[in-house]
Tab-separated table of C-alpha atoms and ligand atoms in Angstrom:
chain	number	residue	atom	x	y	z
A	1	UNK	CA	-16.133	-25.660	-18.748
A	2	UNK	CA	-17.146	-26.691	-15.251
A	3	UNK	CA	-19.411	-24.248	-13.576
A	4	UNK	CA	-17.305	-21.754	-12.300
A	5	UNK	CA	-18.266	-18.222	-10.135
A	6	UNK	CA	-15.257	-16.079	-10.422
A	7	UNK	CA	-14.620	-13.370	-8.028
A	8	UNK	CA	-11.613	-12.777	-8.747
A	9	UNK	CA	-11.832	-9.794	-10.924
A	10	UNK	CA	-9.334	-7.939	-9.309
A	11	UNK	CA	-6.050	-10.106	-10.772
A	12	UNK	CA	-7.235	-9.715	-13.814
A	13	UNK	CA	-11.126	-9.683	-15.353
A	14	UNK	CA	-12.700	-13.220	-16.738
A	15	UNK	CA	-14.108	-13.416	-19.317
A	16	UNK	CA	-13.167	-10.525	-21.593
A	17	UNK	CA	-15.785	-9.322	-23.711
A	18	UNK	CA	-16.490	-11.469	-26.725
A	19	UNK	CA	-15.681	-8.469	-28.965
A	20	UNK	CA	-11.742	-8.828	-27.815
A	21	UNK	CA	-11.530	-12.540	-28.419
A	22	UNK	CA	-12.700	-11.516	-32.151
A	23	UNK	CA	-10.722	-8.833	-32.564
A	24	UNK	CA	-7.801	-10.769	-32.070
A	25	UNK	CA	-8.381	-13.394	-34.293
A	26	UNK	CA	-9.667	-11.334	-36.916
A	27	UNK	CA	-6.539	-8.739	-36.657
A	28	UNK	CA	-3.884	-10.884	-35.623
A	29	UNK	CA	-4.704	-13.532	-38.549
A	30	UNK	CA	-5.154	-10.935	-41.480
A	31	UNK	CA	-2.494	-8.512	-40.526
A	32	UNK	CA	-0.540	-9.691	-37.518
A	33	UNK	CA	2.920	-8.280	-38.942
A	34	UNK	CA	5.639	-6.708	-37.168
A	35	UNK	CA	4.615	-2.953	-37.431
A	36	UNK	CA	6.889	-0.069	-37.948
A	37	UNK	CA	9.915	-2.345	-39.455
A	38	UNK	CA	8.695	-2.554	-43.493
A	39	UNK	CA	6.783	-0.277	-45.553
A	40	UNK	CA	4.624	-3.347	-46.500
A	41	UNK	CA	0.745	-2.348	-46.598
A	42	UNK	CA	0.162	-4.882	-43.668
A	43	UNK	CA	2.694	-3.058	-41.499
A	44	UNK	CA	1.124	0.077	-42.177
A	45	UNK	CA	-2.217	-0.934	-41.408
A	46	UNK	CA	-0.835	-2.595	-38.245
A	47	UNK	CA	1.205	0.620	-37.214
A	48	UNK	CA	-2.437	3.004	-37.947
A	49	UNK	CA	-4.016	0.013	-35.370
A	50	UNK	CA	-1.352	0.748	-32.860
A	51	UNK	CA	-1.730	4.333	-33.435
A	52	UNK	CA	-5.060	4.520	-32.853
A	53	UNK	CA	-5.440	2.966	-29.817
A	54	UNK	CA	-2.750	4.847	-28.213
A	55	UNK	CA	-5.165	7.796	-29.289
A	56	UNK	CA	-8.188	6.239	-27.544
A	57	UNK	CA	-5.857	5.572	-24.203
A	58	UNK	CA	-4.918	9.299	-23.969
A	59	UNK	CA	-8.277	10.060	-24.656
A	60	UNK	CA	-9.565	7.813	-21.682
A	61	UNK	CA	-6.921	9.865	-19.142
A	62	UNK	CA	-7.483	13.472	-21.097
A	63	UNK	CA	-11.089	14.165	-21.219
A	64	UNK	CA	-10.885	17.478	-19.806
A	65	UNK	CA	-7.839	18.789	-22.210
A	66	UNK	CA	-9.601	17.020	-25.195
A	67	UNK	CA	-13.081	18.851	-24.273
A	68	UNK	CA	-11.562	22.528	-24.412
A	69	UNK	CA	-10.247	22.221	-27.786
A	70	UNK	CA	-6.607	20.984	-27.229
A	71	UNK	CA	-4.630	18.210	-28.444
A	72	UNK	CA	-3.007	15.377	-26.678
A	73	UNK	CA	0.105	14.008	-28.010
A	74	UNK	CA	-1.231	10.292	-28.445
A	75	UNK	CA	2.588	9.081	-29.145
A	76	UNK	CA	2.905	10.145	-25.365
A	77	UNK	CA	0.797	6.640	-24.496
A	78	UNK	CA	3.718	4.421	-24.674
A	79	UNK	CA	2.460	0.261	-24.517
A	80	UNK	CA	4.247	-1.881	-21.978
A	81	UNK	CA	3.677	-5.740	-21.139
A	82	UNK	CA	1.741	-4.948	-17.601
A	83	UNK	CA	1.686	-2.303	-14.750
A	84	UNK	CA	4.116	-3.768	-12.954
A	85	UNK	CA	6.957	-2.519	-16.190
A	86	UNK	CA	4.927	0.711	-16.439
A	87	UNK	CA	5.626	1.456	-12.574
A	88	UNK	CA	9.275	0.230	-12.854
A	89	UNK	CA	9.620	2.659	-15.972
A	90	UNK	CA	8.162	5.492	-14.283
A	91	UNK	CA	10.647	5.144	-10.538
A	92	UNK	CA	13.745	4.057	-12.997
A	93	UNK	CA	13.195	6.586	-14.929
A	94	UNK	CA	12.439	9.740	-12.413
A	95	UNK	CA	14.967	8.576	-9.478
A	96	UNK	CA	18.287	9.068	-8.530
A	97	UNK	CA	20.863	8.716	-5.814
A	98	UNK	CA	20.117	10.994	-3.501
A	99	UNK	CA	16.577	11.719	-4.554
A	100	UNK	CA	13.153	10.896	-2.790
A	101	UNK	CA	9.885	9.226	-3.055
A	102	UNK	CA	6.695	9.506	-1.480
A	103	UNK	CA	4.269	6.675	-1.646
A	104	UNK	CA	1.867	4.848	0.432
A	105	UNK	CA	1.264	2.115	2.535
A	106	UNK	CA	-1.226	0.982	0.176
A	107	UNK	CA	0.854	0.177	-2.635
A	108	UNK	CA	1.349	-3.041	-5.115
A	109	UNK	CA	4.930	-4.499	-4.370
A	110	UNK	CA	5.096	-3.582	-8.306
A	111	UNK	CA	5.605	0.238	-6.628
A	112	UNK	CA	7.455	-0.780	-3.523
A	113	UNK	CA	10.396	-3.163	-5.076
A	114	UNK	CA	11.303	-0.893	-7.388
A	115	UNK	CA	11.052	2.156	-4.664
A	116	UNK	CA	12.869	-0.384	-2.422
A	117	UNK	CA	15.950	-0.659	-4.736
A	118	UNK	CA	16.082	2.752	-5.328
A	119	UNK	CA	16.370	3.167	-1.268
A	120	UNK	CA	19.282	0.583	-1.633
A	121	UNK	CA	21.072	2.596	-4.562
A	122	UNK	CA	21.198	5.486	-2.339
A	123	UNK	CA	17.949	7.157	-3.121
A	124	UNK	CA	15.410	7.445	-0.276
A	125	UNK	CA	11.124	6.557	-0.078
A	126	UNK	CA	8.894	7.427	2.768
A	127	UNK	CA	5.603	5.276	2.835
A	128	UNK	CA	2.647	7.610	4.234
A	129	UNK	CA	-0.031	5.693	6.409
A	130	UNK	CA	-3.277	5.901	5.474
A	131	UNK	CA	-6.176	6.028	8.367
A	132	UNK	CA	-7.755	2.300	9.198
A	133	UNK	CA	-10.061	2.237	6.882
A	134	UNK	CA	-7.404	3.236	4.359
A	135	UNK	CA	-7.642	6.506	2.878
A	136	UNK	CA	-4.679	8.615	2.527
A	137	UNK	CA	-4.947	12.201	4.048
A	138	UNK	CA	-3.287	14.602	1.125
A	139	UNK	CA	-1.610	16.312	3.571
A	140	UNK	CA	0.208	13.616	5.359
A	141	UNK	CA	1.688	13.218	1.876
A	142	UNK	CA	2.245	17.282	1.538
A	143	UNK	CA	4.111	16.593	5.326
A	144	UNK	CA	6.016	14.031	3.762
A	145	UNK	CA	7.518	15.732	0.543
A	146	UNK	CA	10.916	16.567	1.252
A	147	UNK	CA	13.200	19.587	-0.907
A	148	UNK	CA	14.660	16.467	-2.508
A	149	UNK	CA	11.544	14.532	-3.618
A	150	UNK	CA	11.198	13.936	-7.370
A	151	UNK	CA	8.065	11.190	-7.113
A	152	UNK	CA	4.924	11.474	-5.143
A	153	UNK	CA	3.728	7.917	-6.209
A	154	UNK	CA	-0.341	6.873	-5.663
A	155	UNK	CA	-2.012	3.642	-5.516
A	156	UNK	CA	-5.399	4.891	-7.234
A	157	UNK	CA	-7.603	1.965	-5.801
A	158	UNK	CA	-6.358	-0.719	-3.373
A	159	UNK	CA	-6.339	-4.337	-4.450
A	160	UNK	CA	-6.632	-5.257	-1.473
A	161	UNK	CA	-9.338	-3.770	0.219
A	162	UNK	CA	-10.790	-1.102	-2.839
A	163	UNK	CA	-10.201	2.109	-1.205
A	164	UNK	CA	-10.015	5.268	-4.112
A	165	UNK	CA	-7.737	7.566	-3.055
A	166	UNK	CA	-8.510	11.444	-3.866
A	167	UNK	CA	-6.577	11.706	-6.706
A	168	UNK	CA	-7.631	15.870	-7.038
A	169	UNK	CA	-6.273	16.806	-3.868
A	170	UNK	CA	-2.876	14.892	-3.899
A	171	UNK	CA	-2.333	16.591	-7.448
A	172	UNK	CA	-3.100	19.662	-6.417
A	173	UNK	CA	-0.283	19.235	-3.327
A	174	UNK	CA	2.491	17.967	-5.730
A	175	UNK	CA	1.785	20.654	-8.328
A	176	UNK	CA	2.151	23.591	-5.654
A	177	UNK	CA	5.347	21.621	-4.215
A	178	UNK	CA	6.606	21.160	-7.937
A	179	UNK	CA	6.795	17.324	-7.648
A	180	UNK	CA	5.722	14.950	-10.351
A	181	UNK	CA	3.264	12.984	-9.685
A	182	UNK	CA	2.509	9.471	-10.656
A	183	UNK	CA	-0.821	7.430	-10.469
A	184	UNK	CA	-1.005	3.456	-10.186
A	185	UNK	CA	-4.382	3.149	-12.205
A	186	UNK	CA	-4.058	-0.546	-12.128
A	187	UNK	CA	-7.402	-1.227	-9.967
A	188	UNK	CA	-9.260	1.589	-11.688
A	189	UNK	CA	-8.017	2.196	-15.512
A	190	UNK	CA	-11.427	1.907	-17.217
A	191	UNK	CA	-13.495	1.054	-14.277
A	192	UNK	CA	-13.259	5.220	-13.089
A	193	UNK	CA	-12.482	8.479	-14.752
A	194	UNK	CA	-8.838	9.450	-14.050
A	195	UNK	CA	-8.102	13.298	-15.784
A	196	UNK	CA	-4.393	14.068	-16.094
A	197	UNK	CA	-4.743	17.589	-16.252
A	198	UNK	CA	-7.632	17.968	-13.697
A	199	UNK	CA	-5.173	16.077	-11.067
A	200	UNK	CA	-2.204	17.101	-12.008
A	201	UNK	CA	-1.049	13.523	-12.963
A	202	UNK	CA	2.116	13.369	-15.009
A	203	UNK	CA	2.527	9.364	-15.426
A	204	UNK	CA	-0.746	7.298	-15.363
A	205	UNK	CA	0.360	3.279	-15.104
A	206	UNK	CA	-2.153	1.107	-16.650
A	207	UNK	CA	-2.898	-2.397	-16.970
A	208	UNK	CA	-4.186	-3.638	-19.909
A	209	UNK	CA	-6.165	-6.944	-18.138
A	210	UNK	CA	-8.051	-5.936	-15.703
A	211	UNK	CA	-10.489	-3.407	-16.177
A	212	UNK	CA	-9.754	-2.370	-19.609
A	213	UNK	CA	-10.479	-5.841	-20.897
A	214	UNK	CA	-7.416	-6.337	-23.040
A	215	UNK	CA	-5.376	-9.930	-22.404
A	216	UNK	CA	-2.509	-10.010	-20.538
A	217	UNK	CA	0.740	-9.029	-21.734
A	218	UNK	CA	-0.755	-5.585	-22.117
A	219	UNK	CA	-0.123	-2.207	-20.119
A	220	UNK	CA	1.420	1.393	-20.554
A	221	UNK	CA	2.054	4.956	-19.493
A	222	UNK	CA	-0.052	7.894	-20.331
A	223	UNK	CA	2.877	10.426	-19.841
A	224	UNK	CA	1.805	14.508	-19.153
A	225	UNK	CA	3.437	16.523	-22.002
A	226	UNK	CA	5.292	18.715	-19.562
A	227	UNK	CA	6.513	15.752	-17.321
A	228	UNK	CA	10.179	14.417	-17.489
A	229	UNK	CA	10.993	10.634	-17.562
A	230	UNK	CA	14.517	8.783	-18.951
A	231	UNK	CA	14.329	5.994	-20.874
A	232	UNK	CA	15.495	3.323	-19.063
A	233	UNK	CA	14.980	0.016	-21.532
A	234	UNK	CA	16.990	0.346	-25.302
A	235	UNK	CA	17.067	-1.097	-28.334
A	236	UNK	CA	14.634	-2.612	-31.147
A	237	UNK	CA	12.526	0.239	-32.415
A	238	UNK	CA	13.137	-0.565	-36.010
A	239	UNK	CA	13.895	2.665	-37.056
A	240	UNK	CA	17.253	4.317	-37.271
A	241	UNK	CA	19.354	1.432	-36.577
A	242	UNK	CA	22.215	2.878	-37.328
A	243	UNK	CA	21.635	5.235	-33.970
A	244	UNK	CA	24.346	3.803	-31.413
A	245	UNK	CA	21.878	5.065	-28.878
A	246	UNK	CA	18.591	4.712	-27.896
A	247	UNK	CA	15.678	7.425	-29.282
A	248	UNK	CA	14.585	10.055	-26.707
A	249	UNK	CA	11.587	11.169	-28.671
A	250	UNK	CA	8.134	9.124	-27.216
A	251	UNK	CA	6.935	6.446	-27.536
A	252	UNK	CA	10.253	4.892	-28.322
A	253	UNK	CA	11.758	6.577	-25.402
A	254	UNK	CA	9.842	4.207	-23.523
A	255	UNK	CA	9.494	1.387	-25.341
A	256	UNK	CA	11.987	-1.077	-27.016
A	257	UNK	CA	11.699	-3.858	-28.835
A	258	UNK	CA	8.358	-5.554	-30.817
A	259	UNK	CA	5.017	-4.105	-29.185
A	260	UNK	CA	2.295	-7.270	-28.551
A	261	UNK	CA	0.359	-6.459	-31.567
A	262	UNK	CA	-2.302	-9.458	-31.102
A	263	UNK	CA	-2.565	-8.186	-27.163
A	264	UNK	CA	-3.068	-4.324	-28.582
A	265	UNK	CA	-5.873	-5.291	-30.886
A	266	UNK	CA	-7.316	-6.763	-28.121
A	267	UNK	CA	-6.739	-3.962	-25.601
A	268	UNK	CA	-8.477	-1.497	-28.670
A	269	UNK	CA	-11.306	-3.523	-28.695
A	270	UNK	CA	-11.724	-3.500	-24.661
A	271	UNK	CA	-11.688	0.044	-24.901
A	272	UNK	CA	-15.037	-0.107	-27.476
A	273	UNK	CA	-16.623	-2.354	-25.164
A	274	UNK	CA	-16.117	0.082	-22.107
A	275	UNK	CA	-17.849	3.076	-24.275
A	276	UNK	CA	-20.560	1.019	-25.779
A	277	UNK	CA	-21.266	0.029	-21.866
A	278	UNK	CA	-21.123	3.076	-20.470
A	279	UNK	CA	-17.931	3.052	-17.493
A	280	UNK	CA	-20.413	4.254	-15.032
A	281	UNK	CA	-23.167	1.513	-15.980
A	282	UNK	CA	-20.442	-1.127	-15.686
A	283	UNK	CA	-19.191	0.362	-11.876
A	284	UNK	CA	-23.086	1.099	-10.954
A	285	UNK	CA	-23.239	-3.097	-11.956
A	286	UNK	CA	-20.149	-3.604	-10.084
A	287	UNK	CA	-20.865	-1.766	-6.758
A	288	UNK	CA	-24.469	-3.135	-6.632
A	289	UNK	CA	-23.092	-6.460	-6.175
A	290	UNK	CA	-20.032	-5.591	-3.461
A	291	UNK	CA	-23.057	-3.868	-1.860
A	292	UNK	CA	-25.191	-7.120	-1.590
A	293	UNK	CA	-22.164	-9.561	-0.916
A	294	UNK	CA	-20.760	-7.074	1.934
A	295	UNK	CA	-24.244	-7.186	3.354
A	296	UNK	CA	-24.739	-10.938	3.215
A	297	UNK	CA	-21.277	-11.494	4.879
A	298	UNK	CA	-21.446	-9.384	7.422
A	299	UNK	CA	-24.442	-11.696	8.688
A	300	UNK	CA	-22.096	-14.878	8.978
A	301	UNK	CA	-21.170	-15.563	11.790
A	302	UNK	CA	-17.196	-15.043	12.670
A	303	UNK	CA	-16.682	-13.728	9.691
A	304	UNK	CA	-14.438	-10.508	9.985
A	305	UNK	CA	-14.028	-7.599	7.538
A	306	UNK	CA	-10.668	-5.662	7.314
A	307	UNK	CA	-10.719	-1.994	5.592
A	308	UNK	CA	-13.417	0.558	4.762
A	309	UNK	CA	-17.044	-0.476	4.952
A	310	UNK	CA	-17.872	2.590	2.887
A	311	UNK	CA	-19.461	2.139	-0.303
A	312	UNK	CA	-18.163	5.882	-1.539
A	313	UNK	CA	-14.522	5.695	-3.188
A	314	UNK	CA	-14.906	2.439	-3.338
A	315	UNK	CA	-14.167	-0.017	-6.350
A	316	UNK	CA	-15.923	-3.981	-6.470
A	317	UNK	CA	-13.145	-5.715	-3.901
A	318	UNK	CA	-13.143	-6.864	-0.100
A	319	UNK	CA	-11.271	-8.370	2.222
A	320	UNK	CA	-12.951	-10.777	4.791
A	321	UNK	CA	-10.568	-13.406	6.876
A	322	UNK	CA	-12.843	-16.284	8.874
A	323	UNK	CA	-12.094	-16.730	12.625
A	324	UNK	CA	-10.332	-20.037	13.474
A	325	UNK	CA	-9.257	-20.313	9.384
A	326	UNK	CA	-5.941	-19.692	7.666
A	327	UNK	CA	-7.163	-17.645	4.787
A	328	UNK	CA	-5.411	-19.590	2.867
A	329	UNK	CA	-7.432	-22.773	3.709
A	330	UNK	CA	-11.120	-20.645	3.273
A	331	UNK	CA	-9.727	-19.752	-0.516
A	332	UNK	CA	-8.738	-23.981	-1.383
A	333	UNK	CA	-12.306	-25.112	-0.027
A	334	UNK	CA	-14.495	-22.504	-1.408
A	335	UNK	CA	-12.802	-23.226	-4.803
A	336	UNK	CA	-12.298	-26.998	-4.753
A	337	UNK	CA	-15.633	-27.817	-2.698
A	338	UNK	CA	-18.098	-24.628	-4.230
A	339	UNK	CA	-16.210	-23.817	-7.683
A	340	UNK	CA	-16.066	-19.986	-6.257
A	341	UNK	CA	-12.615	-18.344	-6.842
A	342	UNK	CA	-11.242	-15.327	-4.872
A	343	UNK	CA	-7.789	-15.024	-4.103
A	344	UNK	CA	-6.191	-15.018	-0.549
A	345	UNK	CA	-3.017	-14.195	0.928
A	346	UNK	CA	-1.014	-10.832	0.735
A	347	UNK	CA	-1.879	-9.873	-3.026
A	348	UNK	CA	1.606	-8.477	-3.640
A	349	UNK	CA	0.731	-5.500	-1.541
A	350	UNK	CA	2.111	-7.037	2.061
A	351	UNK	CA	2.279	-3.018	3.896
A	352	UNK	CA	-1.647	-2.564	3.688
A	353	UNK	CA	-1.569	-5.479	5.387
A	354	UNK	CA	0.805	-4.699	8.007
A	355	UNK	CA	-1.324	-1.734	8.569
A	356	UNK	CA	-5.125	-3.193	8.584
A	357	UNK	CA	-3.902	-6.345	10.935
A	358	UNK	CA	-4.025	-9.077	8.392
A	359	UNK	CA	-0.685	-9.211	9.066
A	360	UNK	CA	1.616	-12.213	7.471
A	361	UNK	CA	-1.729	-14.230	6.607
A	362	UNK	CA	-3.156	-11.716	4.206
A	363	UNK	CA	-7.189	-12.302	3.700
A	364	UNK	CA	-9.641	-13.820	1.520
A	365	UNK	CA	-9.948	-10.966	-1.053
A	366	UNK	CA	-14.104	-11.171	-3.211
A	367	UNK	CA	-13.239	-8.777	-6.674
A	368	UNK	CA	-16.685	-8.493	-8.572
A	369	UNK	CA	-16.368	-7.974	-12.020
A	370	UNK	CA	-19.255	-6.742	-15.283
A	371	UNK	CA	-19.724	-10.366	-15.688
A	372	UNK	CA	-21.354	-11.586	-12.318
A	373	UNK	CA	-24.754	-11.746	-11.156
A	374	UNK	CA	-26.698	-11.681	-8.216
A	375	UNK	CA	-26.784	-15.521	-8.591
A	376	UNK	CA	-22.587	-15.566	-8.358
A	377	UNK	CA	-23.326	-13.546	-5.353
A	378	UNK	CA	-25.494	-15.804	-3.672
A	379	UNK	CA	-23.005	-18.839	-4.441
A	380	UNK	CA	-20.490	-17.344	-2.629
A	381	UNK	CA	-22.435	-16.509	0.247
A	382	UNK	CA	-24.117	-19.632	1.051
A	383	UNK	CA	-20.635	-20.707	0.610
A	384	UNK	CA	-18.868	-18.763	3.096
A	385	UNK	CA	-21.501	-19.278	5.367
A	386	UNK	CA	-20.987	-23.140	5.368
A	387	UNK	CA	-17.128	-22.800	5.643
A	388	UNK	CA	-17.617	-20.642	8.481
A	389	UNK	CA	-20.310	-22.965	10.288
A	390	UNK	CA	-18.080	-25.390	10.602
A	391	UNK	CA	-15.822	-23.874	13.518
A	392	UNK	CA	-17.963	-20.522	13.937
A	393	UNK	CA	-20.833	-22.461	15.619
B	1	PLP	C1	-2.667	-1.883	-7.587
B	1	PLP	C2	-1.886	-2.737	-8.535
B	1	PLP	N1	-0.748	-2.265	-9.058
B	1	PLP	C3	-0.022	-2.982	-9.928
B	1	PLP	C4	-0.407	-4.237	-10.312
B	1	PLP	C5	0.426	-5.007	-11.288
B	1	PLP	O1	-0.301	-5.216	-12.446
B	1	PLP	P1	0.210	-6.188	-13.607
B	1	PLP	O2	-0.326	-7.531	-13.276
B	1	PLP	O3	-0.413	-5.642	-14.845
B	1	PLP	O4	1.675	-6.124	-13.621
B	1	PLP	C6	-1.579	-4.782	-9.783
B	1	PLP	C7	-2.002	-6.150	-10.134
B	1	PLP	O5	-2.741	-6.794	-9.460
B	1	PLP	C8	-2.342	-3.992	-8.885
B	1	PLP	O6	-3.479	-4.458	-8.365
C-alpha cells in the first residue's frame, strides 16, 4: 500500500487491530452459520458468540451496576448495522405526534433527520445552543424540556470539533424531569467510560467502527432496563414464525432479520483489544498527539481554528479551515500531493457549523486515532504549513 498518514479516525478507525481481522476469518470460516434458526452445533456456538459479546457491550456501559453486585440484562444490547439505525430506532421508537425532543446543536444529521421527520409528523424538537467553544450548559437543556418531552437526545463527543459533553449533569436533569434520556456514543464508545446508571442514560447508540474497532456494518443500543422503546423494524427473528406479529421481548424487539455475524466476531474481538490496551492508555496516546498537532498548527500562518482549544473533555479531533482556501480544496491537495487524509466539509453535522461560523463550507476536520505517531503528526504539519504558504505569505 502506498504510504499513507490517516487522520481520519473520526469516520471510522484504520487499521483495526490485527486481532479483528483474525477473528473474522477464523470465526466466520469455521462457524459462520446463521445463528438462532437450527439447533445445529455451529448455530449454537455462533448464537453463545453473539451472546457473549452483547455481555461484554453492557458491561462496557454498566460498570458501576456490574461492580455492586447486580446483573445487567445482556439481551438488552440489541446489534444494529451502524449508529445512524441505532439513533433512528431510539427517536422512532420513543416519539409521537404531539410529543417533544430536546437535542443539540451539536448533533450528527443521523439525530437531526430522524428528529426532523418527527417535527414534520406532528411531533416537535428544540435544538439547544451550546456556548462557542461548544459545550452544552445542562440547564439550557433543563430550560428547554417541555411537559410534553419524551427524548432529551445528546451528542456525547462532537465529530466535528471533539467537544465531551457532561453526560452526569444532563442525566441527572432528565431523571428529576422524568424524561428519557438518550446518548449518541458514536465519537466516544470505547474511547471514554460512559455509565448508564451513573448518568441516568436509558439508550446508549453505538458504533461498532470507530472506536470500538469492529468493521463496519456494526452498531447497537445498550437499552436501561427501566427505559421504554417500541419496536419499530419486524420480521426475521427465526423463532416463532408462526407469530403474525413482531416479538416485544429484547433483543428481538429491536432487531429483525439475520445479525452480521462475521462483523460481530469482529466487534468481540475489538472489545479484547480495548481491555488488553487499557481505554485510558489508548485516549492518553490519542490526546498526546491532538495536543502536539494543535500546537504545531496554531504556528502556521492563516491557519484558523474553529471550536474549543481546551484539551479537557476533549476527544483526538479538530477543525482548522485555511484563509483564502475552500476547505474542500486544503483536504484534495494534502491527500493527493502529501498522502495525509482528513476529511472536510460539513461531516453530516451541518448545525455545529452554523453555530461555530464554518458555515456552508464546513472545515478541514484532523481525527487521531491508536495507530498514529508523532511522525504522522509531523507529516501533516509540514504539510499544512506548505498549503498554507502558498497564499498565507
Ligand atoms: C456523532 C456521530 N453520530 C452518528 C454517527 C453515525 O455513525 P454510523 O456511521 O455508524 O452510522 C457518526 C458518524 O460519523 C457520528 O460521528
Amino acid at each position: 500500500m502506498e504510504r499513507i498518514t490517516y487522520l481520519d479516525n473520526a469516520a471510522t478507525t484504520f487499521p483495526k487491530p490485527d486481532i479483528v481481522h483474525d477473528t473474522i476469518r477464523n470465526f466466520y470460516s469455521t462457524c459462520g452459520v446463521n445463528p438462532g434458526r437450527s439447533g445445529c452445533d455451529l448455530a449454537l456456538k455462533a448464537e453463545e458468540m453473539i451472546q457473549g459479546t452483547r455481555k461484554k457491550i453492557a458491561h462496557l456501559f454498566n460498570k458501576s451496576l456490574i461492580d455492586s453486585g447486580k446483573a445487567k440484562d445482556p439481551n438488552r444490547t440489541v446489534f444494529t448495522l451502524n449508529a445512524t439505525m441505532s439513533l433512528n430506532l431510539i427517536v422512532n421508537g420513543t416519539i409521537d405526534r404531539g410529543d417533544h425532543i430536546v437535542t443539540t446543536m451539536l448533533e450528527h444529521d443521523s439525530v437531526i433527520r430522524p428528529a426532523n421527520h418527527k417535527s414534520r409528523e406532528g411531533a416537535e424538537t428544540t435544538y439547544v445552543k451550546p456556548d462557542p467553544e461548544g459545550y452544552v450548559n445542562p440547564e439550557d437543556i433543563r430550560k428547554a424540556i417541555k411537559k410534553n418531552t419524551r427524548l432529551v437526545i445528546v451528542n456525547h463527543a462532537s465529530n466535528v470539533i471533539g467537544t465531551v459533553q457532561d453526560l452526569k449533569a444532563i442525566g441527572k436533569i432528565c431523571k428529576e424531569s422524568g424524561v428519557q434520556f438518550a446518548v449518541d456514543a458514536a465519537q466516544t464508545a470505547g474511547v471514554l467510560p460512559i455509565d448508564m446508571a451513573e448518568c441516568n442514560i436509558s439508550f446508549v447508540s453505538f458504533t461498532g467502527h470507530k472506536g470500538l474497532f469492529g468493521p463496519t456494518g456494526t452498531g447497537g443500543i445498550c437499552v436501561a432496563d427501566d427505559a421504554e422503546i417500541a419496536g419499530t423494524i419486524y420480521g426475521g427473528t427465526g423463532v416463532r414464525s408462526a407469530q403474525p406479529y413482531h416479538l416485544e421481548e429484547f433483543p428481538y424487539r429491536l432487531e429483525a432479520g439475520t445479525l452480521n455475524l462475521a462483523g460481530i466476531c469482529g466487534l468481540s474481538a475489538g472489545i479484547d483489544w480495548i481491555a488488553q490496551k487499557g481505554m485510558d492508555n489508548i485516549y492518553r496516546h490519542e490526546m498526546e498527539l491532538l495536543a502536539m498537532l494543535q500546537e504545531g498548527l496554531e504556528e502556521i500562518k492563516g491557519v484558523r481554528f474553529w471550536g474549543t482549544k481546551s484539551l479537557a473533555n476533549r476527544v483526538g479531533t479538530l477543525s482548522i479551515t485555511i484563509d483564502n482556501y475552500d476547505p474542500a480544496d486544503v483536504g484534495m491537495i494534502l491527500d493527493v500531493e502529501y498522502g495525509v487524509i482528513t476529511r472536510t466539509g460539513l461531516h453530516c453535522a451541518p448545525l455545529i457549523h452554523e453555530h461555530i461560523g464554518t458555515g456552508a463550507r464546513g472545515s478541514v476536520r484532523f481525527s487521531v486515532g491508536p495507530f498514529n505517531t508523532k511522525e504522522h503528526i509531523d507529516t501533516a504539519l509540514k504539510a499544512v504549513r506548505e498549503v498554507a504558504a502558498d497564499r498565507c505569505s
